[in-house]
Amino acid sequence: MVSGRDVMPDMRDDGISDAHILVVDDDVRLRRLLRRYLVENGFRVTAAASAAEARQALGFMLPDAVVLDVTMPGEDGLQLTRALRGQGLDIPILLLTARGEAEDRITGLEAGADDYLGKPFEPRELLLRLKAHLRRLTPAVPSENLRVVRLGLLEFDPARGLLAGENGTVHLTGGESALLAALSRRPNEVLSREEIAEELDMTEIGERAVDVQVTRLRRRIEPDPREPRYLHTIRGKGYVLKPGV
């Protein structure tokens, strides 16, 4: 758990260790510990004590990911997450809170977060989760087995994690991109919620978290999310992606 005596192993990853992380937490001790831990593991870190300070920081820099406390005075982490997503910010957002129940985590996902850690937590777990989300944003080596998927006027490249349309790139969050990639690798095949949860590392949260991600993804790819054309629900079984024009 996080404490002043934590041993901080070197877990650097040359592919993503230079990423810039914005840490937002009103707990000065935790904020300093996280900053020191992430810096010692090769990241660049900007720290903020409130949503207002985070907004100031975002005015002059664009981080690669945000680690954000939920229960802060004034504008809390959920409100800030909704605002950032509303502004089109599509970088990974990881929420931290003392409320670690599944329902609270689902609320965080519904707000637009990519991940959720309940306090107290192991710094190493936070680091591993951060790296997992950042890797999803790193272009992969193209594979002949990963073909571009056509969804009407949109095209998704699973190898690169990019969704593009007539007007250019469609911004996806890390969770949305991971879900679309998982479905694209097995088009026209029904995937159970359990299988998808394993793919997205959401087994601890449960199947409702998968439903939340599906709802968010439909807003990106469907002409009418209420009448899905490509991402279908198969009652009692799961979800299936049916590419087409």
PDB file of N, CA and C in Angstrom, residues 147-204:
ATOM      1  N   ARG A 147      -6.717  -7.033 -40.178  1.00  0.00           N
ATOM      2  CA  ARG A 147      -7.168  -6.252 -41.303  1.00  0.00           C
ATOM      3  C   ARG A 147      -7.982  -5.043 -40.849  1.00  0.00           C
ATOM      4  N   VAL A 148      -7.970  -4.014 -41.662  1.00  0.00           N
ATOM      5  CA  VAL A 148      -8.775  -2.831 -41.386  1.00  0.00           C
ATOM      6  C   VAL A 148     -10.254  -3.214 -41.451  1.00  0.00           C
ATOM      7  N   VAL A 149     -11.018  -2.740 -40.474  1.00  0.00           N
ATOM      8  CA  VAL A 149     -12.441  -3.063 -40.373  1.00  0.00           C
ATOM      9  C   VAL A 149     -13.251  -1.857 -40.818  1.00  0.00           C
ATOM     10  N   ARG A 150     -14.192  -2.084 -41.725  1.00  0.00           N
ATOM     11  CA  ARG A 150     -15.035  -1.015 -42.259  1.00  0.00           C
ATOM     12  C   ARG A 150     -16.357  -0.975 -41.502  1.00  0.00           C
ATOM     13  N   LEU A 151     -16.703   0.208 -41.003  1.00  0.00           N
ATOM     14  CA  LEU A 151     -17.955   0.420 -40.283  1.00  0.00           C
ATOM     15  C   LEU A 151     -18.659   1.608 -40.925  1.00  0.00           C
ATOM     16  N   GLY A 152     -19.330   1.351 -42.019  1.00  0.00           N
ATOM     17  CA  GLY A 152     -19.961   2.442 -42.744  1.00  0.00           C
ATOM     18  C   GLY A 152     -18.907   3.378 -43.312  1.00  0.00           C
ATOM     19  N   LEU A 153     -18.969   4.653 -42.935  1.00  0.00           N
ATOM     20  CA  LEU A 153     -18.007   5.648 -43.400  1.00  0.00           C
ATOM     21  C   LEU A 153     -16.732   5.655 -42.564  1.00  0.00           C
ATOM     22  N   LEU A 154     -16.673   4.788 -41.569  1.00  0.00           N
ATOM     23  CA  LEU A 154     -15.514   4.728 -40.679  1.00  0.00           C
ATOM     24  C   LEU A 154     -14.662   3.506 -40.994  1.00  0.00           C
ATOM     25  N   GLU A 155     -13.359   3.634 -40.728  1.00  0.00           N
ATOM     26  CA  GLU A 155     -12.441   2.502 -40.840  1.00  0.00           C
ATOM     27  C   GLU A 155     -11.609   2.418 -39.575  1.00  0.00           C
ATOM     28  N   PHE A 156     -11.522   1.198 -39.031  1.00  0.00           N
ATOM     29  CA  PHE A 156     -10.735   0.981 -37.824  1.00  0.00           C
ATOM     30  C   PHE A 156      -9.558   0.082 -38.137  1.00  0.00           C
ATOM     31  N   ASP A 157      -8.368   0.538 -37.777  1.00  0.00           N
ATOM     32  CA  ASP A 157      -7.139  -0.234 -37.965  1.00  0.00           C
ATOM     33  C   ASP A 157      -6.758  -0.852 -36.618  1.00  0.00           C
ATOM     34  N   PRO A 158      -7.019  -2.143 -36.400  1.00  0.00           N
ATOM     35  CA  PRO A 158      -6.717  -2.766 -35.105  1.00  0.00           C
ATOM     36  C   PRO A 158      -5.238  -2.728 -34.753  1.00  0.00           C
ATOM     37  N   ALA A 159      -4.363  -2.804 -35.751  1.00  0.00           N
ATOM     38  CA  ALA A 159      -2.929  -2.820 -35.478  1.00  0.00           C
ATOM     39  C   ALA A 159      -2.462  -1.500 -34.888  1.00  0.00           C
ATOM     40  N   ARG A 160      -3.068  -0.403 -35.318  1.00  0.00           N
ATOM     41  CA  ARG A 160      -2.668   0.927 -34.855  1.00  0.00           C
ATOM     42  C   ARG A 160      -3.632   1.508 -33.841  1.00  0.00           C
ATOM     43  N   GLY A 161      -4.802   0.873 -33.694  1.00  0.00           N
ATOM     44  CA  GLY A 161      -5.791   1.379 -32.757  1.00  0.00           C
ATOM     45  C   GLY A 161      -6.407   2.685 -33.191  1.00  0.00           C
ATOM     46  N   LEU A 162      -6.509   2.910 -34.521  1.00  0.00           N
ATOM     47  CA  LEU A 162      -6.993   4.186 -35.040  1.00  0.00           C
ATOM     48  C   LEU A 162      -8.321   4.016 -35.752  1.00  0.00           C
ATOM     49  N   LEU A 163      -9.256   4.909 -35.435  1.00  0.00           N
ATOM     50  CA  LEU A 163     -10.553   4.959 -36.101  1.00  0.00           C
ATOM     51  C   LEU A 163     -10.599   6.238 -36.922  1.00  0.00           C
ATOM     52  N   ALA A 164     -10.863   6.115 -38.199  1.00  0.00           N
ATOM     53  CA  ALA A 164     -10.835   7.279 -39.088  1.00  0.00           C
ATOM     54  C   ALA A 164     -12.109   7.345 -39.911  1.00  0.00           C
ATOM     55  N   GLY A 165     -12.502   8.565 -40.237  1.00  0.00           N
ATOM     56  CA  GLY A 165     -13.677   8.797 -41.069  1.00  0.00           C
ATOM     57  C   GLY A 165     -13.377   9.820 -42.136  1.00  0.00           C
ATOM     58  N   GLU A 166     -14.412  10.326 -42.780  1.00  0.00           N
ATOM     59  CA  GLU A 166     -14.244  11.286 -43.853  1.00  0.00           C
ATOM     60  C   GLU A 166     -13.567  12.560 -43.388  1.00  0.00           C
ATOM     61  N   ASN A 167     -13.783  12.908 -42.122  1.00  0.00           N
ATOM     62  CA  ASN A 167     -13.223  14.154 -41.582  1.00  0.00           C
ATOM     63  C   ASN A 167     -11.956  13.946 -40.771  1.00  0.00           C
ATOM     64  N   GLY A 168     -11.344  12.775 -40.905  1.00  0.00           N
ATOM     65  CA  GLY A 168     -10.102  12.512 -40.200  1.00  0.00           C
ATOM     66  C   GLY A 168     -10.275  11.526 -39.059  1.00  0.00           C
ATOM     67  N   THR A 169      -9.343  11.563 -38.136  1.00  0.00           N
ATOM     68  CA  THR A 169      -9.335  10.619 -37.017  1.00  0.00           C
ATOM     69  C   THR A 169     -10.488  10.872 -36.062  1.00  0.00           C
ATOM     70  N   VAL A 170     -11.145   9.797 -35.648  1.00  0.00           N
ATOM     71  CA  VAL A 170     -12.173   9.859 -34.613  1.00  0.00           C
ATOM     72  C   VAL A 170     -11.499   9.498 -33.296  1.00  0.00           C
ATOM     73  N   HIS A 171     -11.521  10.399 -32.348  1.00  0.00           N
ATOM     74  CA  HIS A 171     -10.799  10.176 -31.100  1.00  0.00           C
ATOM     75  C   HIS A 171     -11.522   9.161 -30.214  1.00  0.00           C
ATOM     76  N   LEU A 172     -10.775   8.163 -29.774  1.00  0.00           N
ATOM     77  CA  LEU A 172     -11.278   7.149 -28.863  1.00  0.00           C
ATOM     78  C   LEU A 172     -10.482   7.191 -27.577  1.00  0.00           C
ATOM     79  N   THR A 173     -11.135   6.925 -26.460  1.00  0.00           N
ATOM     80  CA  THR A 173     -10.394   6.759 -25.219  1.00  0.00           C
ATOM     81  C   THR A 173      -9.685   5.413 -25.265  1.00  0.00           C
ATOM     82  N   GLY A 174      -8.781   5.179 -24.312  1.00  0.00           N
ATOM     83  CA  GLY A 174      -8.067   3.905 -24.281  1.00  0.00           C
ATOM     84  C   GLY A 174      -9.009   2.727 -24.147  1.00  0.00           C
ATOM     85  N   GLY A 175     -10.038   2.873 -23.300  1.00  0.00           N
ATOM     86  CA  GLY A 175     -10.981   1.791 -23.113  1.00  0.00           C
ATOM     87  C   GLY A 175     -11.811   1.511 -24.345  1.00  0.00           C
ATOM     88  N   GLU A 176     -12.236   2.578 -25.029  1.00  0.00           N
ATOM     89  CA  GLU A 176     -13.023   2.414 -26.248  1.00  0.00           C
ATOM     90  C   GLU A 176     -12.204   1.749 -27.350  1.00  0.00           C
ATOM     91  N   SER A 177     -10.950   2.186 -27.478  1.00  0.00           N
ATOM     92  CA  SER A 177     -10.070   1.610 -28.489  1.00  0.00           C
ATOM     93  C   SER A 177      -9.801   0.135 -28.203  1.00  0.00           C
ATOM     94  N   ALA A 178      -9.582  -0.199 -26.934  1.00  0.00           N
ATOM     95  CA  ALA A 178      -9.314  -1.595 -26.559  1.00  0.00           C
ATOM     96  C   ALA A 178     -10.522  -2.475 -26.840  1.00  0.00           C
ATOM     97  N   LEU A 179     -11.717  -1.966 -26.558  1.00  0.00           N
ATOM     98  CA  LEU A 179     -12.933  -2.736 -26.818  1.00  0.00           C
ATOM     99  C   LEU A 179     -13.128  -2.962 -28.313  1.00  0.00           C
ATOM    100  N   LEU A 180     -12.962  -1.906 -29.106  1.00  0.00           N
ATOM    101  CA  LEU A 180     -13.144  -2.048 -30.551  1.00  0.00           C
ATOM    102  C   LEU A 180     -12.095  -2.981 -31.141  1.00  0.00           C
ATOM    103  N   ALA A 181     -10.882  -2.924 -30.618  1.00  0.00           N
ATOM    104  CA  ALA A 181      -9.830  -3.819 -31.104  1.00  0.00           C
ATOM    105  C   ALA A 181     -10.166  -5.275 -30.785  1.00  0.00           C
ATOM    106  N   ALA A 182     -10.660  -5.524 -29.582  1.00  0.00           N
ATOM    107  CA  ALA A 182     -11.015  -6.888 -29.186  1.00  0.00           C
ATOM    108  C   ALA A 182     -12.128  -7.443 -30.076  1.00  0.00           C
ATOM    109  N   LEU A 183     -13.128  -6.621 -30.364  1.00  0.00           N
ATOM    110  CA  LEU A 183     -14.230  -7.054 -31.215  1.00  0.00           C
ATOM    111  C   LEU A 183     -13.789  -7.209 -32.671  1.00  0.00           C
ATOM    112  N   SER A 184     -12.881  -6.324 -33.114  1.00  0.00           N
ATOM    113  CA  SER A 184     -12.427  -6.351 -34.511  1.00  0.00           C
ATOM    114  C   SER A 184     -11.574  -7.570 -34.816  1.00  0.00           C
ATOM    115  N   ARG A 185     -10.896  -8.076 -33.803  1.00  0.00           N
ATOM    116  CA  ARG A 185     -10.072  -9.263 -34.017  1.00  0.00           C
ATOM    117  C   ARG A 185     -10.920 -10.507 -34.265  1.00  0.00           C
ATOM    118  N   ARG A 186     -12.188 -10.442 -33.854  1.00  0.00           N
ATOM    119  CA  ARG A 186     -13.085 -11.591 -34.043  1.00  0.00           C
ATOM    120  C   ARG A 186     -14.436 -11.099 -34.586  1.00  0.00           C
ATOM    121  N   PRO A 187     -14.423 -10.496 -35.790  1.00  0.00           N
ATOM    122  CA  PRO A 187     -15.668  -9.950 -36.351  1.00  0.00           C
ATOM    123  C   PRO A 187     -16.687 -11.043 -36.625  1.00  0.00           C
ATOM    124  N   ASN A 188     -17.961 -10.672 -36.470  1.00  0.00           N
ATOM    125  CA  ASN A 188     -19.085 -11.595 -36.706  1.00  0.00           C
ATOM    126  C   ASN A 188     -19.101 -12.779 -35.748  1.00  0.00           C
ATOM    127  N   GLU A 189     -18.341 -12.671 -34.668  1.00  0.00           N
ATOM    128  CA  GLU A 189     -18.306 -13.725 -33.647  1.00  0.00           C
ATOM    129  C   GLU A 189     -18.795 -13.136 -32.332  1.00  0.00           C
ATOM    130  N   VAL A 190     -19.731 -13.811 -31.706  1.00  0.00           N
ATOM    131  CA  VAL A 190     -20.274 -13.323 -30.446  1.00  0.00           C
ATOM    132  C   VAL A 190     -19.256 -13.527 -29.328  1.00  0.00           C
ATOM    133  N   LEU A 191     -18.971 -12.437 -28.618  1.00  0.00           N
ATOM    134  CA  LEU A 191     -18.078 -12.493 -27.461  1.00  0.00           C
ATOM    135  C   LEU A 191     -18.906 -12.283 -26.200  1.00  0.00           C
ATOM    136  N   SER A 192     -18.734 -13.150 -25.239  1.00  0.00           N
ATOM    137  CA  SER A 192     -19.468 -13.002 -23.986  1.00  0.00           C
ATOM    138  C   SER A 192     -18.936 -11.802 -23.211  1.00  0.00           C
ATOM    139  N   ARG A 193     -19.738 -11.304 -22.298  1.00  0.00           N
ATOM    140  CA  ARG A 193     -19.290 -10.199 -21.449  1.00  0.00           C
ATOM    141  C   ARG A 193     -18.060 -10.610 -20.643  1.00  0.00           C
ATOM    142  N   GLU A 194     -18.019 -11.869 -20.229  1.00  0.00           N
ATOM    143  CA  GLU A 194     -16.872 -12.364 -19.469  1.00  0.00           C
ATOM    144  C   GLU A 194     -15.597 -12.316 -20.309  1.00  0.00           C
ATOM    145  N   GLU A 195     -15.690 -12.732 -21.558  1.00  0.00           N
ATOM    146  CA  GLU A 195     -14.525 -12.698 -22.439  1.00  0.00           C
ATOM    147  C   GLU A 195     -14.050 -11.268 -22.660  1.00  0.00           C
ATOM    148  N   ILE A 196     -14.998 -10.372 -22.866  1.00  0.00           N
ATOM    149  CA  ILE A 196     -14.636  -8.971 -23.089  1.00  0.00           C
ATOM    150  C   ILE A 196     -14.021  -8.376 -21.830  1.00  0.00           C
ATOM    151  N   ALA A 197     -14.583  -8.692 -20.668  1.00  0.00           N
ATOM    152  CA  ALA A 197     -14.035  -8.183 -19.404  1.00  0.00           C
ATOM    153  C   ALA A 197     -12.588  -8.614 -19.217  1.00  0.00           C
ATOM    154  N   GLU A 198     -12.287  -9.854 -19.601  1.00  0.00           N
ATOM    155  CA  GLU A 198     -10.908 -10.340 -19.500  1.00  0.00           C
ATOM    156  C   GLU A 198      -9.999  -9.575 -20.456  1.00  0.00           C
ATOM    157  N   GLU A 199     -10.484  -9.329 -21.668  1.00  0.00           N
ATOM    158  CA  GLU A 199      -9.704  -8.575 -22.656  1.00  0.00           C
ATOM    159  C   GLU A 199      -9.395  -7.166 -22.154  1.00  0.00           C
ATOM    160  N   LEU A 200     -10.366  -6.550 -21.469  1.00  0.00           N
ATOM    161  CA  LEU A 200     -10.225  -5.166 -21.021  1.00  0.00           C
ATOM    162  C   LEU A 200      -9.716  -5.052 -19.594  1.00  0.00           C
ATOM    163  N   ASP A 201      -9.386  -6.189 -18.982  1.00  0.00           N
ATOM    164  CA  ASP A 201      -8.904  -6.209 -17.598  1.00  0.00           C
ATOM    165  C   ASP A 201      -9.937  -5.594 -16.658  1.00  0.00           C
ATOM    166  N   MET A 202     -11.193  -6.010 -16.813  1.00  0.00           N
ATOM    167  CA  MET A 202     -12.284  -5.487 -15.994  1.00  0.00           C
ATOM    168  C   MET A 202     -12.999  -6.575 -15.208  1.00  0.00           C
ATOM    169  N   THR A 203     -12.353  -7.703 -15.028  1.00  0.00           N
ATOM    170  CA  THR A 203     -13.023  -8.816 -14.372  1.00  0.00           C
ATOM    171  C   THR A 203     -13.418  -8.485 -12.937  1.00  0.00           C
ATOM    172  N   GLU A 204     -12.649  -7.619 -12.276  1.00  0.00           N
ATOM    173  CA  GLU A 204     -12.964  -7.269 -10.890  1.00  0.00           C
ATOM    174  C   GLU A 204     -14.208  -6.397 -10.803  1.00  0.00           C
TER     175      GLU A 204
END
